[in-house]
mmCIF file of C-alpha atoms (C1' of nucleotides) in Angstrom:
data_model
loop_
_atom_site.group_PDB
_atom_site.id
_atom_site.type_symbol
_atom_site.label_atom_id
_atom_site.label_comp_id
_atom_site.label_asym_id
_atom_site.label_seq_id
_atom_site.Cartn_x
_atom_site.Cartn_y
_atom_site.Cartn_z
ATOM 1 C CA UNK A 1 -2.545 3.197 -2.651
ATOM 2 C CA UNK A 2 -3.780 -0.285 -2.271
ATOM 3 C CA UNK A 3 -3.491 -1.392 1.320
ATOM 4 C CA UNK A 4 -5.269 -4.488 2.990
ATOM 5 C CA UNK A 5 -9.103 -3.152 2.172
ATOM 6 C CA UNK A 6 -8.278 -2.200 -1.102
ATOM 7 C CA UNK A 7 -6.168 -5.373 -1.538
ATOM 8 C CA UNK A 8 -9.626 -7.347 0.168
ATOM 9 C CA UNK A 9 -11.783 -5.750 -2.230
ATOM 10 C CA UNK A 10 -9.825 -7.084 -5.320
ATOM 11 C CA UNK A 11 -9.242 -10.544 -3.523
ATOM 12 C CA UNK A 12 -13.058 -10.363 -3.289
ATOM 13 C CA UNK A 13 -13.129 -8.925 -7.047
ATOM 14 C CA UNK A 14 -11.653 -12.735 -8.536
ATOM 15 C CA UNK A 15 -13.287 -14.610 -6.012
ATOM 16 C CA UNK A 16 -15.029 -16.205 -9.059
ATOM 17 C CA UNK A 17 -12.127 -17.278 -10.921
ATOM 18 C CA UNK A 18 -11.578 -20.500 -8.285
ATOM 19 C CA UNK A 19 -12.664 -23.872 -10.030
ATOM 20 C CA UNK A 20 -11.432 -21.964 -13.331
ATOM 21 C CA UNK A 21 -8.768 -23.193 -15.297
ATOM 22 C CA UNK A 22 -6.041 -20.891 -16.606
ATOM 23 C CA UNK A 23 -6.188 -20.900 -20.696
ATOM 24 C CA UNK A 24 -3.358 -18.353 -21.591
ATOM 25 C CA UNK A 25 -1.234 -15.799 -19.346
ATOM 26 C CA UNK A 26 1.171 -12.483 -20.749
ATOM 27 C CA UNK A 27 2.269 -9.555 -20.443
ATOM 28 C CA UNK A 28 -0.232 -6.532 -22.449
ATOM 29 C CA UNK A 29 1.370 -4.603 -24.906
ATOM 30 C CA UNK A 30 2.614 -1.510 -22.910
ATOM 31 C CA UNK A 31 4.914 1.240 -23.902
ATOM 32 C CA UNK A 32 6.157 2.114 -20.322
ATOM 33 C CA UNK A 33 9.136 0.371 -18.574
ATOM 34 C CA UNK A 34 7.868 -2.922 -18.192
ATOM 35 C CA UNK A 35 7.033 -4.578 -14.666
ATOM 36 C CA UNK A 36 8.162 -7.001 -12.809
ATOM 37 C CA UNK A 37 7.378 -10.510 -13.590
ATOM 38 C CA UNK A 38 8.583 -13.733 -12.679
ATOM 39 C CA UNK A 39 9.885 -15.447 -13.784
ATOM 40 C CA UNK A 40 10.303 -15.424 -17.522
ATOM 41 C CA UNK A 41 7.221 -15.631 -19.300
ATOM 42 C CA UNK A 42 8.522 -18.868 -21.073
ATOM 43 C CA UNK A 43 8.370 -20.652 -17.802
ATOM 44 C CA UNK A 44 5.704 -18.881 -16.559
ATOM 45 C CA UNK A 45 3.519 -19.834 -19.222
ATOM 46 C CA UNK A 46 4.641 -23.345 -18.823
ATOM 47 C CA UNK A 47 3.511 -23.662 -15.365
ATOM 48 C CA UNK A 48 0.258 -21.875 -15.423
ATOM 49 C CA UNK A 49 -1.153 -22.602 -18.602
ATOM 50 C CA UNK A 50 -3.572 -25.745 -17.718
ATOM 51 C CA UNK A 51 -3.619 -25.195 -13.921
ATOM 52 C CA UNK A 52 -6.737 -24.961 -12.153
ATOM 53 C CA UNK A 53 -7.544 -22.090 -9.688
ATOM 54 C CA UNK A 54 -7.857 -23.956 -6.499
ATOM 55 C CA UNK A 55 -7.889 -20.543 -4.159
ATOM 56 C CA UNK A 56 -8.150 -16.730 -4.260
ATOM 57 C CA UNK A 57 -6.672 -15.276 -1.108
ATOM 58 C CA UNK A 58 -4.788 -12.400 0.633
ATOM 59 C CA UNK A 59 -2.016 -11.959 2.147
ATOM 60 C CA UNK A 60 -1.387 -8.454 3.798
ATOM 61 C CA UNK A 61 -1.370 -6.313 0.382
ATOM 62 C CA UNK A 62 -0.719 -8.935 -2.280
ATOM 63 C CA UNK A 63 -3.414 -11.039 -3.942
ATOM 64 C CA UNK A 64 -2.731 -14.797 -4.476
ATOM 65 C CA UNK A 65 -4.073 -17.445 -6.776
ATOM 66 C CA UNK A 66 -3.452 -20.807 -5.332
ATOM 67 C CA UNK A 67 -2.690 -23.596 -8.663
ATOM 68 C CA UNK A 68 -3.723 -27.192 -8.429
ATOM 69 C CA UNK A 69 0.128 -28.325 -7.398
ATOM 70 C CA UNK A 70 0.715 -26.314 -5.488
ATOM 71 C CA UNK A 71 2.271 -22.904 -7.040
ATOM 72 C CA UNK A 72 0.509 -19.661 -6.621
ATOM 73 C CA UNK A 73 0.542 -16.749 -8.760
ATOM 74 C CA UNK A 74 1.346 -12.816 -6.528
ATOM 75 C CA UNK A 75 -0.389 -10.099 -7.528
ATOM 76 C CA UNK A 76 1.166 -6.969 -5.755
ATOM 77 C CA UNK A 77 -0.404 -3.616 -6.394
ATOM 78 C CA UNK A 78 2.087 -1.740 -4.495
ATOM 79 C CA UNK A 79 1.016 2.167 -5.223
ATOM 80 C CA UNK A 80 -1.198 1.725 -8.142
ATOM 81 C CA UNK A 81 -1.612 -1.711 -9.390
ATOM 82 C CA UNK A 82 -4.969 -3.103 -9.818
ATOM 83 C CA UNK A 83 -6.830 -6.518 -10.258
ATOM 84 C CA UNK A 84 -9.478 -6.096 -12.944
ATOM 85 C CA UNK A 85 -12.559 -8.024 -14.736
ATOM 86 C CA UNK A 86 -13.780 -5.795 -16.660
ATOM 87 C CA UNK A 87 -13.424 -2.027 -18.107
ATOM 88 C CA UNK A 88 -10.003 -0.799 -17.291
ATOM 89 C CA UNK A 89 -9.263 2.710 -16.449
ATOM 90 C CA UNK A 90 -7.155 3.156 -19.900
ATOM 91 C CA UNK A 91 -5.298 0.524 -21.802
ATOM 92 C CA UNK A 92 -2.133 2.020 -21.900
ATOM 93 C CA UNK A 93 -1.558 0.887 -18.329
ATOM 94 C CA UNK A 94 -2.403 -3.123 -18.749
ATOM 95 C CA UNK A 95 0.076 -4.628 -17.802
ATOM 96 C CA UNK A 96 -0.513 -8.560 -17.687
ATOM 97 C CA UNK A 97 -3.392 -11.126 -18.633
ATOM 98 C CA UNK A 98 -4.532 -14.023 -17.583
ATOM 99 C CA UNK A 99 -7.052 -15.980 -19.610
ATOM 100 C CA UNK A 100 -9.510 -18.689 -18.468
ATOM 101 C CA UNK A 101 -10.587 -21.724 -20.136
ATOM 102 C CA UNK A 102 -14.204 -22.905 -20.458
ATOM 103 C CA UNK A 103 -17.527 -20.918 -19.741
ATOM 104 C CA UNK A 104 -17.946 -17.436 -17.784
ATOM 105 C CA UNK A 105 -15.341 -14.453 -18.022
ATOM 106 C CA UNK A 106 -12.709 -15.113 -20.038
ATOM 107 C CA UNK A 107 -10.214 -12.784 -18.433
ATOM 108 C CA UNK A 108 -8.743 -10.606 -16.277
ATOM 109 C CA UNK A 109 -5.753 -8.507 -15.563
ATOM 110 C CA UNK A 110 -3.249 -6.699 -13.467
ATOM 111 C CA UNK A 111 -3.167 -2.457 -14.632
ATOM 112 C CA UNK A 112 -0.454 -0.461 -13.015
ATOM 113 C CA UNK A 113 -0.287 3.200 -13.794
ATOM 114 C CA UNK A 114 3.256 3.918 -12.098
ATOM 115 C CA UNK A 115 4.579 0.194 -12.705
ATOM 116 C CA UNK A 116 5.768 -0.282 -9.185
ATOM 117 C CA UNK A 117 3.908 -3.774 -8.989
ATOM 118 C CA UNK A 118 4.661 -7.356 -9.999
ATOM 119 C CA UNK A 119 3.087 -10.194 -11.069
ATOM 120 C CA UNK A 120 5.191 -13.661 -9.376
ATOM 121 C CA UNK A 121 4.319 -17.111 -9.597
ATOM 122 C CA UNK A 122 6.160 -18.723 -7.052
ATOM 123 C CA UNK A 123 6.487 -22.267 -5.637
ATOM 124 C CA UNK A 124 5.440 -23.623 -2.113
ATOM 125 C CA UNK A 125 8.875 -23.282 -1.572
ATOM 126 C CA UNK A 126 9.837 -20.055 -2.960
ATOM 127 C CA UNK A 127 6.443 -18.337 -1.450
ATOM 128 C CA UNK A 128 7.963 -20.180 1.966
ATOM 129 C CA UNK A 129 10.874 -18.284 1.509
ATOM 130 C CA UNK A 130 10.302 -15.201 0.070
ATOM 131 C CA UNK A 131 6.706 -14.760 1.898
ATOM 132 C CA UNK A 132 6.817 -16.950 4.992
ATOM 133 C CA UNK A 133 8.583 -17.190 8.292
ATOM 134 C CA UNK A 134 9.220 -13.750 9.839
ATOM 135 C CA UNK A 135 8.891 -12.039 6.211
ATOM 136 C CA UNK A 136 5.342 -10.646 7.161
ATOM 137 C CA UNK A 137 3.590 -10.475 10.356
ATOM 138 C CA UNK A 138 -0.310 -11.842 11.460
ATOM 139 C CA UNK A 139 -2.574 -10.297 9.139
ATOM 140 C CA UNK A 140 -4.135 -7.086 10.407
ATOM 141 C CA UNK A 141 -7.288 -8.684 10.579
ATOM 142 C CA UNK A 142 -6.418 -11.717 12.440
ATOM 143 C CA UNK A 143 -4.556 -10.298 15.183
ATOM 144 C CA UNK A 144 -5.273 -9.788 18.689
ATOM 145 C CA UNK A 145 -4.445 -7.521 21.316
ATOM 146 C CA UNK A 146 -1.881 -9.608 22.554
ATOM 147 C CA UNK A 147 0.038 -10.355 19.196
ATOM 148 C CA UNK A 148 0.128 -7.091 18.307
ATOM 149 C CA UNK A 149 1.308 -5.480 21.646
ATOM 150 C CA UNK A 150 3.981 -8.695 21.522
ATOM 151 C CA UNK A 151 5.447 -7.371 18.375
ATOM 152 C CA UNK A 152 6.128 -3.877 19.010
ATOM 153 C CA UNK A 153 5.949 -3.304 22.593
ATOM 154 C CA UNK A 154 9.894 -3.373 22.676
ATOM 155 C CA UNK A 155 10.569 -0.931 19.471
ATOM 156 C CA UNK A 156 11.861 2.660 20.431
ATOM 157 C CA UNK A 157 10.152 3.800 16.628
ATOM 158 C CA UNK A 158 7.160 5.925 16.736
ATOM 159 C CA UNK A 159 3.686 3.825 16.774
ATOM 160 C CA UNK A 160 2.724 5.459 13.396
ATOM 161 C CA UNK A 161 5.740 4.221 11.615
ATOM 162 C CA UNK A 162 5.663 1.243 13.497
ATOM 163 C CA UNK A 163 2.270 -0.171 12.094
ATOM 164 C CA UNK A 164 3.633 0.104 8.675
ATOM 165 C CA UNK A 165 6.542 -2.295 9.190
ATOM 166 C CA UNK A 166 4.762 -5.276 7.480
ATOM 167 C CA UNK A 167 6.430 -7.514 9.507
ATOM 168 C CA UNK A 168 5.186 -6.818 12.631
ATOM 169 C CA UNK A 169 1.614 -6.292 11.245
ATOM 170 C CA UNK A 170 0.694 -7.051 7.891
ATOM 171 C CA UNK A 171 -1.552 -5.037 5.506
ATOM 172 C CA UNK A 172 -1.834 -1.479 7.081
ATOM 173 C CA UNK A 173 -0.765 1.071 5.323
ATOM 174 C CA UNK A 174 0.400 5.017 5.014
ATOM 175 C CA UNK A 175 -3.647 6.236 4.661
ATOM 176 C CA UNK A 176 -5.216 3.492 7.460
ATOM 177 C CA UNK A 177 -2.119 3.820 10.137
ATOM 178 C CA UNK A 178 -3.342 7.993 10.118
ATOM 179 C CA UNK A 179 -7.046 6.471 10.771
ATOM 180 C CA UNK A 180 -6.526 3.603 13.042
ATOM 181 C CA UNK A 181 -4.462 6.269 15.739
ATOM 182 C CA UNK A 182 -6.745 8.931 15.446
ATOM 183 C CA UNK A 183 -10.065 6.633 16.685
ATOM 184 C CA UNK A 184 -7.746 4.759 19.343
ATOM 185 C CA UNK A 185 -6.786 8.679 20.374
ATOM 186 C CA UNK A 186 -3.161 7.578 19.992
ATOM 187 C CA UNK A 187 -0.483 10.557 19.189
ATOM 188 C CA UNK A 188 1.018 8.617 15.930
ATOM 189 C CA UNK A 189 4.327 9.851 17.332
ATOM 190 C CA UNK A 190 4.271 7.923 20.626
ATOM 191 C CA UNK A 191 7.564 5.927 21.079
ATOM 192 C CA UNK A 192 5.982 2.134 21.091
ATOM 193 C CA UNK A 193 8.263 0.515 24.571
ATOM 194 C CA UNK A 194 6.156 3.977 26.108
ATOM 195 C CA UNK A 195 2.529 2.993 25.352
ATOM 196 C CA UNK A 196 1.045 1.362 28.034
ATOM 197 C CA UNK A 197 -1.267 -2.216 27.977
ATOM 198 C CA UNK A 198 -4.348 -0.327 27.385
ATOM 199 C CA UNK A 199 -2.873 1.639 24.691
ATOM 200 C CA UNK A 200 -2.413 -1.952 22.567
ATOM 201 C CA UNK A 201 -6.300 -2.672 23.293
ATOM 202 C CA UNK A 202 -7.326 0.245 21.594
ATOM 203 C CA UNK A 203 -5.162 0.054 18.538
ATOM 204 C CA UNK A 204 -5.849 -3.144 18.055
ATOM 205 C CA UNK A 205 -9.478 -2.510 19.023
ATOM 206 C CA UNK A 206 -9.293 0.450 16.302
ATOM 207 C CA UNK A 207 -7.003 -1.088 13.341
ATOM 208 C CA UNK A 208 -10.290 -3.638 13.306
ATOM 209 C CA UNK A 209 -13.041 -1.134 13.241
ATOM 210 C CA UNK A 210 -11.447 1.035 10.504
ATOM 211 C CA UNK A 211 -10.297 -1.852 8.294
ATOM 212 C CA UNK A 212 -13.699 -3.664 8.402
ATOM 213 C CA UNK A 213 -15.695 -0.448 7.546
ATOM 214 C CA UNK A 214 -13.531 0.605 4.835
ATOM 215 C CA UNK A 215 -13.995 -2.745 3.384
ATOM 216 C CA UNK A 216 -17.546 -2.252 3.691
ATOM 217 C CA UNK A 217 -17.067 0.593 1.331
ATOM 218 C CA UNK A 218 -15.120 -1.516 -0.850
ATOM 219 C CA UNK A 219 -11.463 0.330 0.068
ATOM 220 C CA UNK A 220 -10.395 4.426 -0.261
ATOM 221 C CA UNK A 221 -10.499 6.240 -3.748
ATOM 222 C CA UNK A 222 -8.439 9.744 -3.199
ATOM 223 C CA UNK A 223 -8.363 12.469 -5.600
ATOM 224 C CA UNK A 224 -6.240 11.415 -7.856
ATOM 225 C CA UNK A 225 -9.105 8.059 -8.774
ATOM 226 C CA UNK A 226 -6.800 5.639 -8.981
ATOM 227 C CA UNK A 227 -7.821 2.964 -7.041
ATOM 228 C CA UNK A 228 -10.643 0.949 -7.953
ATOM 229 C CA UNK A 229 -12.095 -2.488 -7.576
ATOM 230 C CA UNK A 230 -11.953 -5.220 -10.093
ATOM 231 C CA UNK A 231 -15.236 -3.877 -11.936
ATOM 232 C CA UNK A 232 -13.547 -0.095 -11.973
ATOM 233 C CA UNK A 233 -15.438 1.519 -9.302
ATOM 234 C CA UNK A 234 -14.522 3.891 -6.754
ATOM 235 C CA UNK A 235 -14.247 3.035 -3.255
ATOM 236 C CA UNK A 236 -16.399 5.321 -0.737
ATOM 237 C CA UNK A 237 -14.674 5.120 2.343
ATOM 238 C CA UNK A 238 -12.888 8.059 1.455
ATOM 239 C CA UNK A 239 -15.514 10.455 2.510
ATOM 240 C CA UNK A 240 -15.458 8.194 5.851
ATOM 241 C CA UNK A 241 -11.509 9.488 6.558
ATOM 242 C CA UNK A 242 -11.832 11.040 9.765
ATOM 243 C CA UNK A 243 -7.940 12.822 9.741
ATOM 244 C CA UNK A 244 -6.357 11.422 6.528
ATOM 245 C CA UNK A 245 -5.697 13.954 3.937
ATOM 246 C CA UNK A 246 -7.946 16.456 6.112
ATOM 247 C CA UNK A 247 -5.138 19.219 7.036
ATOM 248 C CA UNK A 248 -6.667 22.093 8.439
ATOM 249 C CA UNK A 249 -10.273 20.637 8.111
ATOM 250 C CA UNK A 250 -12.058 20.746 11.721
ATOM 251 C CA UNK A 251 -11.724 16.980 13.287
ATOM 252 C CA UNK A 252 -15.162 15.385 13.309
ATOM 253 C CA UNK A 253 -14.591 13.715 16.562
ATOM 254 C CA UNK A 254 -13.798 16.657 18.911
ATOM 255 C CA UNK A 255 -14.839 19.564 16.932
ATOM 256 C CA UNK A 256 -12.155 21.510 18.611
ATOM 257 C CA UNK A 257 -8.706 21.412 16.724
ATOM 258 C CA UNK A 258 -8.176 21.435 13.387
ATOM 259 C CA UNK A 259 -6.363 18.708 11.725
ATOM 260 C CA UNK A 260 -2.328 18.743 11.746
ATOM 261 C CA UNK A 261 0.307 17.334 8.541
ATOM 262 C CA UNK A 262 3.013 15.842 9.789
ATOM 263 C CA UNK A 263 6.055 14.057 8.268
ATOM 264 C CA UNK A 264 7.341 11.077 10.018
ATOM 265 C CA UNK A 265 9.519 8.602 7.923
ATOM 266 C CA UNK A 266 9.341 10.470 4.847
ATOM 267 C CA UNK A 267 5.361 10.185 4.564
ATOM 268 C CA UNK A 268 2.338 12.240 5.823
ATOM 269 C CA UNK A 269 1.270 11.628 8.771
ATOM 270 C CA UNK A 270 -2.347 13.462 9.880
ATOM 271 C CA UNK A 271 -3.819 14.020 13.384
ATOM 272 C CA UNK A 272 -5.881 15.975 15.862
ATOM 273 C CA UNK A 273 -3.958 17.367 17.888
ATOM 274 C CA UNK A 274 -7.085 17.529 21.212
ATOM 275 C CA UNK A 275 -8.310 13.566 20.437
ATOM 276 C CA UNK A 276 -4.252 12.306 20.484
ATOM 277 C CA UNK A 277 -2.775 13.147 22.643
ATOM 278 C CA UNK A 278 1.050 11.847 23.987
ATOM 279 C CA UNK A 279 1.736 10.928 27.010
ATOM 280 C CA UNK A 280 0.321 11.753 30.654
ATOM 281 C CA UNK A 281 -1.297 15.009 29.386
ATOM 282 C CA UNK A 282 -4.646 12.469 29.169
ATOM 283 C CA UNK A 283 -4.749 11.365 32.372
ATOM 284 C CA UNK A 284 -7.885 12.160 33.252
ATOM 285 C "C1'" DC B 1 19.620 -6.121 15.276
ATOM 286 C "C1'" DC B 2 17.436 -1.747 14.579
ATOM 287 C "C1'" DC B 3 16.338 2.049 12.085
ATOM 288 C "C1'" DC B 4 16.593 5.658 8.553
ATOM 289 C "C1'" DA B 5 17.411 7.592 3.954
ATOM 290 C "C1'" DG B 6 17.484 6.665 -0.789
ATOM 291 C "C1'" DT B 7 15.518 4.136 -4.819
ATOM 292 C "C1'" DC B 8 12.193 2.515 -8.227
ATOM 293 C "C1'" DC B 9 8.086 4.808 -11.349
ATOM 294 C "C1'" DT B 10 4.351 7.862 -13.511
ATOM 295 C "C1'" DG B 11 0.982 11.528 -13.348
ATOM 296 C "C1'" DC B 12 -0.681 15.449 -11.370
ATOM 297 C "C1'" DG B 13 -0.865 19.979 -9.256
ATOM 298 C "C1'" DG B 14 1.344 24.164 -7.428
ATOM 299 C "C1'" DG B 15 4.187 27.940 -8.360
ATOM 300 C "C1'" DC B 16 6.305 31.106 -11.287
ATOM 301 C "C1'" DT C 1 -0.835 29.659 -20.845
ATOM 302 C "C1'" DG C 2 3.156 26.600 -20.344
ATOM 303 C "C1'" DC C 3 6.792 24.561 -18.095
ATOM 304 C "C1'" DC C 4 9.160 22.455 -14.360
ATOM 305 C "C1'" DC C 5 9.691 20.731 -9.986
ATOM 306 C "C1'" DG C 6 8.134 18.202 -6.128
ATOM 307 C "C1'" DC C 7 5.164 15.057 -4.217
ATOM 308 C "C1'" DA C 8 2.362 10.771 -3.618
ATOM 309 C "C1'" DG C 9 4.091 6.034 -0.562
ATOM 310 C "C1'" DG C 10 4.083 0.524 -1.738
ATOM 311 C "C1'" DA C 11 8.618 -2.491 -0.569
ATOM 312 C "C1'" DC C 12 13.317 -3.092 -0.866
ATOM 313 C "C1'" DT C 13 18.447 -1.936 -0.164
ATOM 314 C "C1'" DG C 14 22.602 -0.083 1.714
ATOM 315 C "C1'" DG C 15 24.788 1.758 5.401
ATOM 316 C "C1'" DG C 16 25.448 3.819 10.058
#
DNA sequence: CCCCAGTCCTGCGGGC
DNA sequence: TGCCCGCAGGACTGGG
């Protein structure tokens, strides 16, 4: 499930497309229940079609191409979209097109196995709206200890559920949150107004380290393959994961506890139960 | 306002 | 071996 280093890697995927100008955009013949896109491809067509790339950029887990005037078109992979240049995984899952005018590639595309994603183009004024204000918090990458602590020192939720609300933080997600507590030695189910100032260092000093490696390795690929970057490669920061996915496989860090699977908010969470500890209990 | 449960969707794996 | 159910978790919504 795309979150912001698999997002990253695809942003980083396209990077080539700026300068390009857009030639032709659709929807792929696909059997499935189609996906979102807005808004209809009539109008769509009309305002992309002869618009140069001017940007590629991310914001939290969405992909954005900036257009000379000033629209941008969303890519958002939710679960199991993708943002491909070449070889898809199968083509019963391509979902949308775009096609570039001159010399180089002369597409690319958004594939979406469960259909859960969209493709938007939006104006400055609808991405204001629908994007901007208090709709998503500081990127995970650009935030400090301060910002972060700001933004969730007052919530009563649990820290791990917490750092998925994208609009406190924006771009961590089910399989980093696991990751990011377990190397700050934060118990995921530690009420937030209870962690103390030193607490917020380490998450934030964590959420930095673990999102900059994994983009290293070019984002997670778990067992089921589906994520991949835009030339359909794995990611290797899988065999990195310290506690995600690792149930009842020793930790790595303390070598004394095996890992626990917990549910908090309807979703796995995994932990050691020795290296996060909640509460006084670590207190030298 | 804050937070949780339910919803969308497809493919896969566990259990019988 | 085959079938069915439950699970995976992005973001959004309805309601307490």
């Amino acid at each position: 499930m795309p979150e912001l280093p698999e997002v990253e890697t695809m942003r980083r995927g396209i990077l080539h497309v700026v300068g390009r100008k857009i030639a032709e955009v659709g929807r792929e013949p696909c059997k499935l229940r189609p996906i979102e896109v807005r808004p209809t491809m009539a109008a769509f067509r009309k305002r992309a079609v002869g618009r140069t790339i001017t940007a590629v950029n991310r914001l939290g887990k969405r992909v954005v191409l900036r257009l000379e005037g000033g629209d941008s078109i969303i890519f958002e992979p939710r679960m199991t979209g993708l943002v491909l240049v070449a070889d898809p995984p199968d083509i019963e899952h391509l979902r949308f097109r775009v096609d570039l005018a001159g010399k180089g590639m002369r597409s690319f595309w958004f594939w979406d196995r469960r259909g859960l994603g969209s493709v938007r183009l939006l104006s400055e004024e609808q991405f204001a709206t629908e994007l901007g204000g208090d709709k998503l918090g500081p990127d995970a990458l650009a935030l400090t200890p301060e910002s972060l602590r700001e933004r969730l020192a007052a919530s009563r939720r649990e820290i791990k559920v917490a750092l998925l609300d994208q609009r406190a933080v924006a771009g961590i997600g089910n399989l980093y949150a696991s990751e990011i507590l377990h190397l700050a030695g934060i118990h995921p189910a530690h009420r937030c107004d209870r962690l103390p100032r030193a607490a917020w260092e380490r998450i934030h000093a964590a959420t930095l380290q673990v999102l900059e490696l994994a983009i290293l390795h070019e984002g997670s690929t778990l067992s089921d393959g589906t994520y991949r970057n835009a030339l359909n490669q794995s990611g290797g920061y899988q065999n990195h994961h310290r506690v995600y996915d690792r149930a009842g496989y020793l930790c790595p860090t303390c070598s004394a506890s095996e890992v626990i699977r917990v549910v908090q908010a309807q979703r796995a969470t995994f932990y050691c139960p020795t290296c996060q500890t909640k509460g006084r209990s670590k207190r030298r």
